[in-house]
mmCIF file of C-alpha atoms and ligand atoms in Angstrom:
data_model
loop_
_atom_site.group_PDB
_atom_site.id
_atom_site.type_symbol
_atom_site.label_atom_id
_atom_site.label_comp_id
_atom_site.label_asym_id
_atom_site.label_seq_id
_atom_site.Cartn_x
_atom_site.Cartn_y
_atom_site.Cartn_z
ATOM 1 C CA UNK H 30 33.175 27.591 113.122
ATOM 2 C CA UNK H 31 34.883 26.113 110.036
ATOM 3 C CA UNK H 32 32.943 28.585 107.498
ATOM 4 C CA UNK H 33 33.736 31.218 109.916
ATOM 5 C CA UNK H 34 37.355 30.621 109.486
ATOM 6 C CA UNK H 35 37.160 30.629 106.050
ATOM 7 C CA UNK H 36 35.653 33.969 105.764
ATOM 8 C CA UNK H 37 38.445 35.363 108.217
ATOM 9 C CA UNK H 38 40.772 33.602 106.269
ATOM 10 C CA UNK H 39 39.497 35.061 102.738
ATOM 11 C CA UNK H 40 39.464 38.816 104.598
ATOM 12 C CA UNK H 41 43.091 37.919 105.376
ATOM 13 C CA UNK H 42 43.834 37.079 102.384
ATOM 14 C CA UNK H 43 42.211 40.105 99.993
ATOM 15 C CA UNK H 44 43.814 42.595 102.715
ATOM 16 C CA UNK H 45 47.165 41.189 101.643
ATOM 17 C CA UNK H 46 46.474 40.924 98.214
ATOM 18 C CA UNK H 47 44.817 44.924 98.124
ATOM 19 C CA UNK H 48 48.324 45.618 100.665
ATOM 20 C CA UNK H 49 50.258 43.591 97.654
ATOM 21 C CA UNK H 50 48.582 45.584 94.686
ATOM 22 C CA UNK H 51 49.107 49.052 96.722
ATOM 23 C CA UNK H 52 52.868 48.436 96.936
ATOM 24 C CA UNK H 53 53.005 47.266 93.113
ATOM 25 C CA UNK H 54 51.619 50.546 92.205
ATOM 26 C CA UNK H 55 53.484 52.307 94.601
ATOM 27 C CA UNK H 56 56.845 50.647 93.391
ATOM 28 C CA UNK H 57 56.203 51.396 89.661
ATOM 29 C CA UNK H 58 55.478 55.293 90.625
ATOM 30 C CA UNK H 59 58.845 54.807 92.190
ATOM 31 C CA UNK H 60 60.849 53.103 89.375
ATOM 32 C CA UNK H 61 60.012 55.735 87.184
ATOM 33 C CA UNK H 62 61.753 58.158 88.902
ATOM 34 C CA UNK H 63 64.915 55.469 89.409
ATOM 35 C CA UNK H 64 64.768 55.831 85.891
ATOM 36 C CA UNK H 65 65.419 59.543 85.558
ATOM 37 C CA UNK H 66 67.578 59.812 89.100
ATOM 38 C CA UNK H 67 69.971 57.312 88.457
ATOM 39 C CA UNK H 68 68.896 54.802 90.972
ATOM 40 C CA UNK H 69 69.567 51.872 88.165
ATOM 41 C CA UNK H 70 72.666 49.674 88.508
ATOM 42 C CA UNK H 71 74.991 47.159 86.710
ATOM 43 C CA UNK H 72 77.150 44.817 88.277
ATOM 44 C CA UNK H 73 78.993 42.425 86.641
ATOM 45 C CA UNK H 74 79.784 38.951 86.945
ATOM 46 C CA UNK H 75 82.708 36.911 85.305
ATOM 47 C CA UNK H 76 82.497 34.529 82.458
ATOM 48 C CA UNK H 77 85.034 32.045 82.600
ATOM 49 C CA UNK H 78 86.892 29.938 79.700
ATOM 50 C CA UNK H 79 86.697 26.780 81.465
ATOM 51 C CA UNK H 80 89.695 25.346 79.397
ATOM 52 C CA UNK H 81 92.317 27.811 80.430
ATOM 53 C CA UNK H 82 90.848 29.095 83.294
ATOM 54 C CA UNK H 83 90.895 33.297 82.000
ATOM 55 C CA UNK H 84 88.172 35.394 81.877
ATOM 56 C CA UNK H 85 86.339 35.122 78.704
ATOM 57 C CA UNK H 86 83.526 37.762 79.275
ATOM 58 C CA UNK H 87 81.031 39.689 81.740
ATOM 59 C CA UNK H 88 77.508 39.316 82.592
ATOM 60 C CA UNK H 89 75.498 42.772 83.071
ATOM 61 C CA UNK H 90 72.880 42.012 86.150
ATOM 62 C CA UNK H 91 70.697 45.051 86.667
ATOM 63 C CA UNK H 92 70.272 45.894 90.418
ATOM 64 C CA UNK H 93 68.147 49.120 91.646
ATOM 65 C CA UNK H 94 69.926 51.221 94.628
ATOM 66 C CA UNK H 95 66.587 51.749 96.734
ATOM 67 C CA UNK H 96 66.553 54.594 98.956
ATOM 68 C CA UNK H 97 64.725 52.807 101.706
ATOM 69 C CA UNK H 98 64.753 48.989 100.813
ATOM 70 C CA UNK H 99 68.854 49.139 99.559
ATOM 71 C CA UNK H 100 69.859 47.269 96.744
ATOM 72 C CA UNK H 101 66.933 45.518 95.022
ATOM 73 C CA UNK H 102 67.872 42.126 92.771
ATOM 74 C CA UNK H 103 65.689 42.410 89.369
ATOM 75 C CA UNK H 104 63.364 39.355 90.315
ATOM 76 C CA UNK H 105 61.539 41.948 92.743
ATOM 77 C CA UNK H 106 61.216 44.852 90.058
ATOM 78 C CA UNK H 107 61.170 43.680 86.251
ATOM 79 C CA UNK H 108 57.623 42.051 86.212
ATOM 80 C CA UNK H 109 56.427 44.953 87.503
ATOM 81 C CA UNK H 110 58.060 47.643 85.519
ATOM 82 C CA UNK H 111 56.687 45.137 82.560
ATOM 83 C CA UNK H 112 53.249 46.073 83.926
ATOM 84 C CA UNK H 113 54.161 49.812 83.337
ATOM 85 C CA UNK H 114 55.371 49.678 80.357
ATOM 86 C CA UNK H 115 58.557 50.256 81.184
ATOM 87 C CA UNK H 116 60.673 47.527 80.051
ATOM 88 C CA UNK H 117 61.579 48.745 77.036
ATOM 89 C CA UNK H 118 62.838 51.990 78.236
ATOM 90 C CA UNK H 119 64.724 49.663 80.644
ATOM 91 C CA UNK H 120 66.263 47.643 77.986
ATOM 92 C CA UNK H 121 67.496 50.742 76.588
ATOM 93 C CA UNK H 122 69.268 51.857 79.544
ATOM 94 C CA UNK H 123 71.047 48.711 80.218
ATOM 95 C CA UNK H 124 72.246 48.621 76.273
ATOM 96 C CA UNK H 125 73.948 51.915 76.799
ATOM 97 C CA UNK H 126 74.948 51.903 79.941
ATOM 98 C CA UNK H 127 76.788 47.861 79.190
ATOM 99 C CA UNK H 128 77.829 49.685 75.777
ATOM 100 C CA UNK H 129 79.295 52.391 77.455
ATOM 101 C CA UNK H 130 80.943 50.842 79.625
ATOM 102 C CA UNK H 131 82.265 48.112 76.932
ATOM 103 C CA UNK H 132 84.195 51.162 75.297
ATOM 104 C CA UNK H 133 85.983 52.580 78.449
ATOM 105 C CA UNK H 134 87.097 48.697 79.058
ATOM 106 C CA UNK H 135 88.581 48.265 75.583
ATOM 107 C CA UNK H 136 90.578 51.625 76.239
ATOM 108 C CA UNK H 137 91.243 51.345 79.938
ATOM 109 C CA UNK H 138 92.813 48.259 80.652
ATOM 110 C CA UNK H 139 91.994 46.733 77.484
ATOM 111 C CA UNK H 140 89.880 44.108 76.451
ATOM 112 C CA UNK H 141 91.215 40.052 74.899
ATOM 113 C CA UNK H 142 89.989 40.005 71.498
ATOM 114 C CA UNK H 143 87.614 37.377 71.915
ATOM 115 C CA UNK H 144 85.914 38.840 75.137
ATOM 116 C CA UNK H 145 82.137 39.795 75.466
ATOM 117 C CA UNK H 146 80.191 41.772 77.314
ATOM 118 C CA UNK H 147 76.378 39.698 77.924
ATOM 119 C CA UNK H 148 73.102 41.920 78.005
ATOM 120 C CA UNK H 149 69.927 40.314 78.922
ATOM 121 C CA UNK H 150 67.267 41.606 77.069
ATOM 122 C CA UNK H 151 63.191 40.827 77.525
ATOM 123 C CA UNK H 152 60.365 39.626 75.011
ATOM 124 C CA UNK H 153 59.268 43.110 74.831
ATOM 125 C CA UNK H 154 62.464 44.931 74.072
ATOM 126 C CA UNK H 155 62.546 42.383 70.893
ATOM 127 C CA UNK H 156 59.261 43.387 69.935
ATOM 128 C CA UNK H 157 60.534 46.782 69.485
ATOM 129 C CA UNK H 158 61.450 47.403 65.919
ATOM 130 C CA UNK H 159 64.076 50.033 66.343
ATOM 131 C CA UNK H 160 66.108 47.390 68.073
ATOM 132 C CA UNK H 161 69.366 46.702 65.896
ATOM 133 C CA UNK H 162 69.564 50.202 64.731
ATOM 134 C CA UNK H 163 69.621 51.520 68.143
ATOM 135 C CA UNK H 164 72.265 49.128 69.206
ATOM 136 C CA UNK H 165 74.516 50.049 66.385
ATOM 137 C CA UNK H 166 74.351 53.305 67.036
ATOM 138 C CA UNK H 167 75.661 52.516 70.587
ATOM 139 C CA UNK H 168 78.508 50.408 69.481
ATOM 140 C CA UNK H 169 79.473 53.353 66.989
ATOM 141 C CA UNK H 170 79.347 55.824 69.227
ATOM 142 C CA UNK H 171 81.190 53.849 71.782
ATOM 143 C CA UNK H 172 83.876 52.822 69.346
ATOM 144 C CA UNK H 173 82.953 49.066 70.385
ATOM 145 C CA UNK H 174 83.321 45.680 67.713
ATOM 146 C CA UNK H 175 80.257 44.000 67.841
ATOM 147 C CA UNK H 176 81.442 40.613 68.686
ATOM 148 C CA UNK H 177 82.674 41.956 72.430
ATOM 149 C CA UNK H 178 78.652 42.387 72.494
ATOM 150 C CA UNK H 179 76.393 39.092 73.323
ATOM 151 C CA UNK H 180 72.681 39.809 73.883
ATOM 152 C CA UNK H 181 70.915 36.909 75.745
ATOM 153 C CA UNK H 182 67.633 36.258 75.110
ATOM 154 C CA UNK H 183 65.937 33.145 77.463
ATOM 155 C CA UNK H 184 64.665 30.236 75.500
ATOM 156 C CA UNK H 185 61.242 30.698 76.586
ATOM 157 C CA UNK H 186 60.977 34.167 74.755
ATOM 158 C CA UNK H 187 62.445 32.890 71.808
ATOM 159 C CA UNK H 188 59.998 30.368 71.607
ATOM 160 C CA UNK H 189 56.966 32.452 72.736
ATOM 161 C CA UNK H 190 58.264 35.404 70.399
ATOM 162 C CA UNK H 191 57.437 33.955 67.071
ATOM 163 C CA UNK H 192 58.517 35.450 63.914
ATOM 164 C CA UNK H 193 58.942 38.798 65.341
ATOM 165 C CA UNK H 194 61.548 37.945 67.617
ATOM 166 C CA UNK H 195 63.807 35.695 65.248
ATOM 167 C CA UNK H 196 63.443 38.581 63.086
ATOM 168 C CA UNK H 197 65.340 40.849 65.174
ATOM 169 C CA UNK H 198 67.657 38.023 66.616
ATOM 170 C CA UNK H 199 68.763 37.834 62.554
ATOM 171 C CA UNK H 200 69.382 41.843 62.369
ATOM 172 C CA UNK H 201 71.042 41.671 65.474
ATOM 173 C CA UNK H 202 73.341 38.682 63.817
ATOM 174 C CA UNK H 203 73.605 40.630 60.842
ATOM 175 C CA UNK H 204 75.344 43.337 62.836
ATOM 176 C CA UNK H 205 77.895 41.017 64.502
ATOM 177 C CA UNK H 206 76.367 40.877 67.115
ATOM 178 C CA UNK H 207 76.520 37.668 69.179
ATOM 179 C CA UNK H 208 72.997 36.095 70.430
ATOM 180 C CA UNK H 209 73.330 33.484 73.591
ATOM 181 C CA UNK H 210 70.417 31.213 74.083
ATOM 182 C CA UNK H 211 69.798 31.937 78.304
ATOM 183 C CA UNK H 212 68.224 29.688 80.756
ATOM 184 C CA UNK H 213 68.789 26.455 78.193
ATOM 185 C CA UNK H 214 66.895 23.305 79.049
ATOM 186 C CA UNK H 215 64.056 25.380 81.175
ATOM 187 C CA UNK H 216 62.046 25.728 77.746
ATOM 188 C CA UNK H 217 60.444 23.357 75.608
ATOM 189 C CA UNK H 218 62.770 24.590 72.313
ATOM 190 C CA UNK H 219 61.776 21.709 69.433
ATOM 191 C CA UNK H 220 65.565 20.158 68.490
ATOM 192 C CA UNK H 221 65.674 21.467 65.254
ATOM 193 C CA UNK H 222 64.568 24.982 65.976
ATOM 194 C CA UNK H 223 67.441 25.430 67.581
ATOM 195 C CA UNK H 224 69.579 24.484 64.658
ATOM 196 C CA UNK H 225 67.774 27.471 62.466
ATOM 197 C CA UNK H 226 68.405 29.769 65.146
ATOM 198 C CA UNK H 227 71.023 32.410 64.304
ATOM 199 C CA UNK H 228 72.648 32.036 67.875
ATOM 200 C CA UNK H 229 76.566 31.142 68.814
ATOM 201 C CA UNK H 230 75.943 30.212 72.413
ATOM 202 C CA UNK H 231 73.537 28.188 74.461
ATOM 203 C CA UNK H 232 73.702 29.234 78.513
ATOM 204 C CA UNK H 233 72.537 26.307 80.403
ATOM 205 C CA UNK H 234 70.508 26.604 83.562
ATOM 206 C CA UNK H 235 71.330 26.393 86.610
ATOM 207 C CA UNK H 236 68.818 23.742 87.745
ATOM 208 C CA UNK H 237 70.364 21.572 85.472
ATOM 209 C CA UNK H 238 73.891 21.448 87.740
ATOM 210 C CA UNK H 239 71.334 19.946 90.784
ATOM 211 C CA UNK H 240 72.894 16.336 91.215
ATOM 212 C CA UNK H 241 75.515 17.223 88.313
ATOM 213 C CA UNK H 242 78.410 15.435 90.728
ATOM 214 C CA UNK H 243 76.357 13.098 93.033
ATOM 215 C CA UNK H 244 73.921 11.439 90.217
ATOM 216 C CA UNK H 245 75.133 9.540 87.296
ATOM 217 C CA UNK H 246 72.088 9.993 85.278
ATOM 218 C CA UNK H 247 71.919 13.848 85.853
ATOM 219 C CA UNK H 248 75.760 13.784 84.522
ATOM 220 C CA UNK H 249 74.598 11.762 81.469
ATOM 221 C CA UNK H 250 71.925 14.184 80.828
ATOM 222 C CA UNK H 251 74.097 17.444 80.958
ATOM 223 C CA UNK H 252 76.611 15.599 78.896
ATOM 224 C CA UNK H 253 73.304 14.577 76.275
ATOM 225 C CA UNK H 254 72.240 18.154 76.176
ATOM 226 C CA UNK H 255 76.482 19.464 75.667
ATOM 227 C CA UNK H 256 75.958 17.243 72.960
ATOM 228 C CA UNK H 257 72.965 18.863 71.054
ATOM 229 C CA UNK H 258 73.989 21.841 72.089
ATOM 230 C CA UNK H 259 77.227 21.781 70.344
ATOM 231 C CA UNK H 260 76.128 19.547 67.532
ATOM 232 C CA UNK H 261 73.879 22.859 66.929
ATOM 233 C CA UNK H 262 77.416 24.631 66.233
ATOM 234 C CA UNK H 263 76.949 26.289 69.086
ATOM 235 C CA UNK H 264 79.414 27.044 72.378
ATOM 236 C CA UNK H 265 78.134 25.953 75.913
ATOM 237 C CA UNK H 266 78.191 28.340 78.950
ATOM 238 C CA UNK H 267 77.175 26.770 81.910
ATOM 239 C CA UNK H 268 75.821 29.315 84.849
ATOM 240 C CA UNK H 269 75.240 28.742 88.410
ATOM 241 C CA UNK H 270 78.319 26.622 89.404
ATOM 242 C CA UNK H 271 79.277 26.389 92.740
ATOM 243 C CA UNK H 272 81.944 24.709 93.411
ATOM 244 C CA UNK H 273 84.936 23.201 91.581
ATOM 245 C CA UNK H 274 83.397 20.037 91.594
ATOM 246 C CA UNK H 275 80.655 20.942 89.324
ATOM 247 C CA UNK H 276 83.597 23.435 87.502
ATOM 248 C CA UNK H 277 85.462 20.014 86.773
ATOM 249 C CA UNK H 278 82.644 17.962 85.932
ATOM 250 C CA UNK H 279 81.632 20.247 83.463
ATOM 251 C CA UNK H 280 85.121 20.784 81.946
ATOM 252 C CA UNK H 281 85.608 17.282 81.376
ATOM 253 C CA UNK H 282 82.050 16.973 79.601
ATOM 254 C CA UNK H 283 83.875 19.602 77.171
ATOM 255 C CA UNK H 284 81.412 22.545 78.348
ATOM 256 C CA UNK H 285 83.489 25.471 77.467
ATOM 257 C CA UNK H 286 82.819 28.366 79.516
ATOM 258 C CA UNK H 287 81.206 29.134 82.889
ATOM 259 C CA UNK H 288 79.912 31.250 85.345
ATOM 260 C CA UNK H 289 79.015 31.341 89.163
ATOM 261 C CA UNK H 290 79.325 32.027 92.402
ATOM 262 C CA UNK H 291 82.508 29.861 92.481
ATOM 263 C CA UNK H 292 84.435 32.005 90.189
ATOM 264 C CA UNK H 293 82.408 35.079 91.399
ATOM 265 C CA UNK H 294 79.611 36.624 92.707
ATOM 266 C CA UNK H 295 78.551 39.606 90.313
ATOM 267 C CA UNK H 296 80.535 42.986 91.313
ATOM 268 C CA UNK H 297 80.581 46.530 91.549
ATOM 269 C CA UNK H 298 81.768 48.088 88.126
ATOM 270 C CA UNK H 299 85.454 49.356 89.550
ATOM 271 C CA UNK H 300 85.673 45.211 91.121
ATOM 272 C CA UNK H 301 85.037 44.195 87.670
ATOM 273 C CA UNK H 302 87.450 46.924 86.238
ATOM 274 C CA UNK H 303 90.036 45.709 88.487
ATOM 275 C CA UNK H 304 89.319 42.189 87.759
ATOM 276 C CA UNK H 305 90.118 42.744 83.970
ATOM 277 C CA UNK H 306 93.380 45.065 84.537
ATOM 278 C CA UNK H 307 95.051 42.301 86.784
ATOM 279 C CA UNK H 308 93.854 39.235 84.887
ATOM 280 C CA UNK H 309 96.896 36.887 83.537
ATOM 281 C CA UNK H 310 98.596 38.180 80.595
ATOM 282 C CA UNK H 311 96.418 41.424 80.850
ATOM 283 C CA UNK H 312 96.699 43.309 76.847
ATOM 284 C CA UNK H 313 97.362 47.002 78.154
HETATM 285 P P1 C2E Z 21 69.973 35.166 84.306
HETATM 286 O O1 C2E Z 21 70.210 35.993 83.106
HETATM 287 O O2 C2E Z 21 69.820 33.709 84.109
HETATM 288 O O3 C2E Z 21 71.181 35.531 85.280
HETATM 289 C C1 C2E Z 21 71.767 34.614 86.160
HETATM 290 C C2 C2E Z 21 71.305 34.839 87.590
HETATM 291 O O4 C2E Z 21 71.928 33.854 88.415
HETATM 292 C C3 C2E Z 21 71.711 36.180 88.193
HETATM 293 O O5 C2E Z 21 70.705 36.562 89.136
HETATM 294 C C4 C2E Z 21 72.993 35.838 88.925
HETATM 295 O O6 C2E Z 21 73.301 36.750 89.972
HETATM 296 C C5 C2E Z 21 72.643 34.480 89.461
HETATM 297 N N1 C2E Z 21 73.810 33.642 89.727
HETATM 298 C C6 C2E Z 21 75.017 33.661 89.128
HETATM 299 N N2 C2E Z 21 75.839 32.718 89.620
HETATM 300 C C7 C2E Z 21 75.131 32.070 90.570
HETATM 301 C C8 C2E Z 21 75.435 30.960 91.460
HETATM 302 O O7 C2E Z 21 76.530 30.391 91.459
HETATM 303 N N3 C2E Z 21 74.425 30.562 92.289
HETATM 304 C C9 C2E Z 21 73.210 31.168 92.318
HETATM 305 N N4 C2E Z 21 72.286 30.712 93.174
HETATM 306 N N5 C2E Z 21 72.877 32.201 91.490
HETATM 307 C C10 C2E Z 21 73.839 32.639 90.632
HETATM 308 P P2 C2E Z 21 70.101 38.036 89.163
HETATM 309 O O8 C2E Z 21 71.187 39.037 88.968
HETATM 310 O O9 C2E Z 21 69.245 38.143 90.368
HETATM 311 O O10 C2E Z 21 69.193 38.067 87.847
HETATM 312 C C11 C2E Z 21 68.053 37.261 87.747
HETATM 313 C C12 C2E Z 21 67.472 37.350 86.358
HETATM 314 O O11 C2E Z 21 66.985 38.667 86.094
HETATM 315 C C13 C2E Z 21 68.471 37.083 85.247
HETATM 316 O O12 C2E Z 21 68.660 35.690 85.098
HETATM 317 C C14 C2E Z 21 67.785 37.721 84.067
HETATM 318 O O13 C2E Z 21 66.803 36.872 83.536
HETATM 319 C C15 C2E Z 21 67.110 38.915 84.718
HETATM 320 N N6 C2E Z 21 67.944 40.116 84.479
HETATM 321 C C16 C2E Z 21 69.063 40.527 85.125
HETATM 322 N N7 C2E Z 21 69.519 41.678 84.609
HETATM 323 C C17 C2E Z 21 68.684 42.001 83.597
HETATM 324 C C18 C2E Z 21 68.616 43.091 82.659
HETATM 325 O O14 C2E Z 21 69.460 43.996 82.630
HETATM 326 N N8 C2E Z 21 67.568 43.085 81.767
HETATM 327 C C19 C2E Z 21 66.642 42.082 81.759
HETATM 328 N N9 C2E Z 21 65.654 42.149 80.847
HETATM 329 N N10 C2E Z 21 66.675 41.054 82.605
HETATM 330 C C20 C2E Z 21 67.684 41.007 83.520
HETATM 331 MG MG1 MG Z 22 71.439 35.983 81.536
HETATM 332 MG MG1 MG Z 23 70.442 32.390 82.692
HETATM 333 MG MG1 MG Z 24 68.792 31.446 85.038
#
């Protein structure tokens, strides 16, 4: 009885998995033509200075407009459009699409001098050479400064990148281009890597905020990691906050900027447009 259950169990479970493998494929066949229909999304959420309370930049989140499923989030579609091959032709659509749209911000309403616009970017798209020349091109085409551009890279891919990828962080740098360590405090970064690292911002997780305002030691340990952080010469974003209890909290531990569902959720391009032309003491 038991070993019969197994086997009806295993049968289950390779149907799924052959059901799971048929819809991979399927989605990948799919994702290339996203690609070339325009299917591919940005929306944007706010970065906030946490010390004056103004917007201090924009995260680009790519989303893919479905035709059946809606609006897909990028946890259900990079992995496998890394499979395909794909991601670096991905990474170069977000770059000019986030560039582009940069440029039509700092003419229409305007941009504050110190703003910047975040692009995540994978392992693989900083495996590919051609990187900082093909962003420079994009910034001028677009007529955009490269410090209103931040590329974040997670601190797992730094890590796992090697030479390679700290090679193109530094030409990246080199064009004034700002780098953000993203996901901080996930990875297993030695302590004095990160002082090498030609970086201006460390983005700490969001699992790190769990017990932020309800457990003393978790506060001492965000405050600890602030610390190295910023004794790195490096600025602190902190993402994933929640509620202006953790937006406090973090203040007061002299985290500077910050990012979440409290301030906003990530928008549609025109909400983010809008955002910017009717923020306080807006430069026209
Ligand atoms: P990430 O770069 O760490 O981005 C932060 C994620 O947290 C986003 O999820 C954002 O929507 C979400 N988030 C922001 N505030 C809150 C909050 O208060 N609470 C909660 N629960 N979540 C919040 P999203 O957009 O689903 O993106 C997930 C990940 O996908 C990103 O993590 C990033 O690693 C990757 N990703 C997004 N866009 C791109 C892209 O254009 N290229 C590449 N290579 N990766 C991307
Ligand atoms: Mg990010
Ligand atoms: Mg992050
Ligand atoms: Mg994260």
């Amino acid at each position: 009885e038991a070993k019969k259950r197994g086997r009806d169990t295993l049968l289950v479970f390779s149907a799924a998995m052959h059901e799971a493998a048929k819809q991979r494929v399927h989605l990948v066949a799919e994702l290339r033509t996203a690609l070339a229909t325009d299917e591919l999304e940005l929306e944007y959420q706010p970065i906030m200075d946490l010390r004056t309370g103004t917007i201090a930049g924009t995260e680009a989140l790519i989303r893919w407009r479905h035709p059946d499923l809606g609006l897909l989030a990028p946890d259900t579609f990079l992995d496998a459009a890394d499979e395909a091959g794909l991601t670096v032709e991905i990474g170069h659509w977000v770059l000019r699409n986030a560039i582009a749209q940069t440029g039509r911000w700092k003419s229409d309403p305007g941009l504050p001098a110190d703003f910047s616009t975040h692009i995540n970017l994978s392992p693989a798209d900083l495996h590919h050479v051609d990187l900082a020349p093909y962003v420079e091109d994009l910034l001028v085409r677009h007529g955009v400064e490269p410090r209103h551009i931040s590329i974040e890279i997670t601190e797992t891919a730094i890590m796992r990148g090697g030479p390679e990828v700290a090679a193109t962080m530094q030409s990246l740098n080199d064009l004034g281009v700002r780098i953000e360590i993203d996901d901080f405090g996930t990875g297993y970064s030695s302590i004095s890597y990160l002082r090498t690292l030609p970086a201006s911002q460390a983005k700490i997780d969001k699992s790190l905020l769990d017990g932020l305002t309800t457990d003393r030691q978790q506060e001492t340990f965000v405050a600890a990691i602030l610390q190295l952080i910023h004794s790195a010469g490096l600025g602190a974003v902190a993402e994933g906050i929640e509620d202006r209890e953790q937006a406090d909290r973090l203040r007061h531990l002299d985290c500077e900027f910050g990012q979440g569902y409290f301030f906003s959720r990530p928008l549609p391009v025109a909400d983010m447009t809008d955002l910017l032309a009717h923020r306080d003491g807006a430069a026209a």
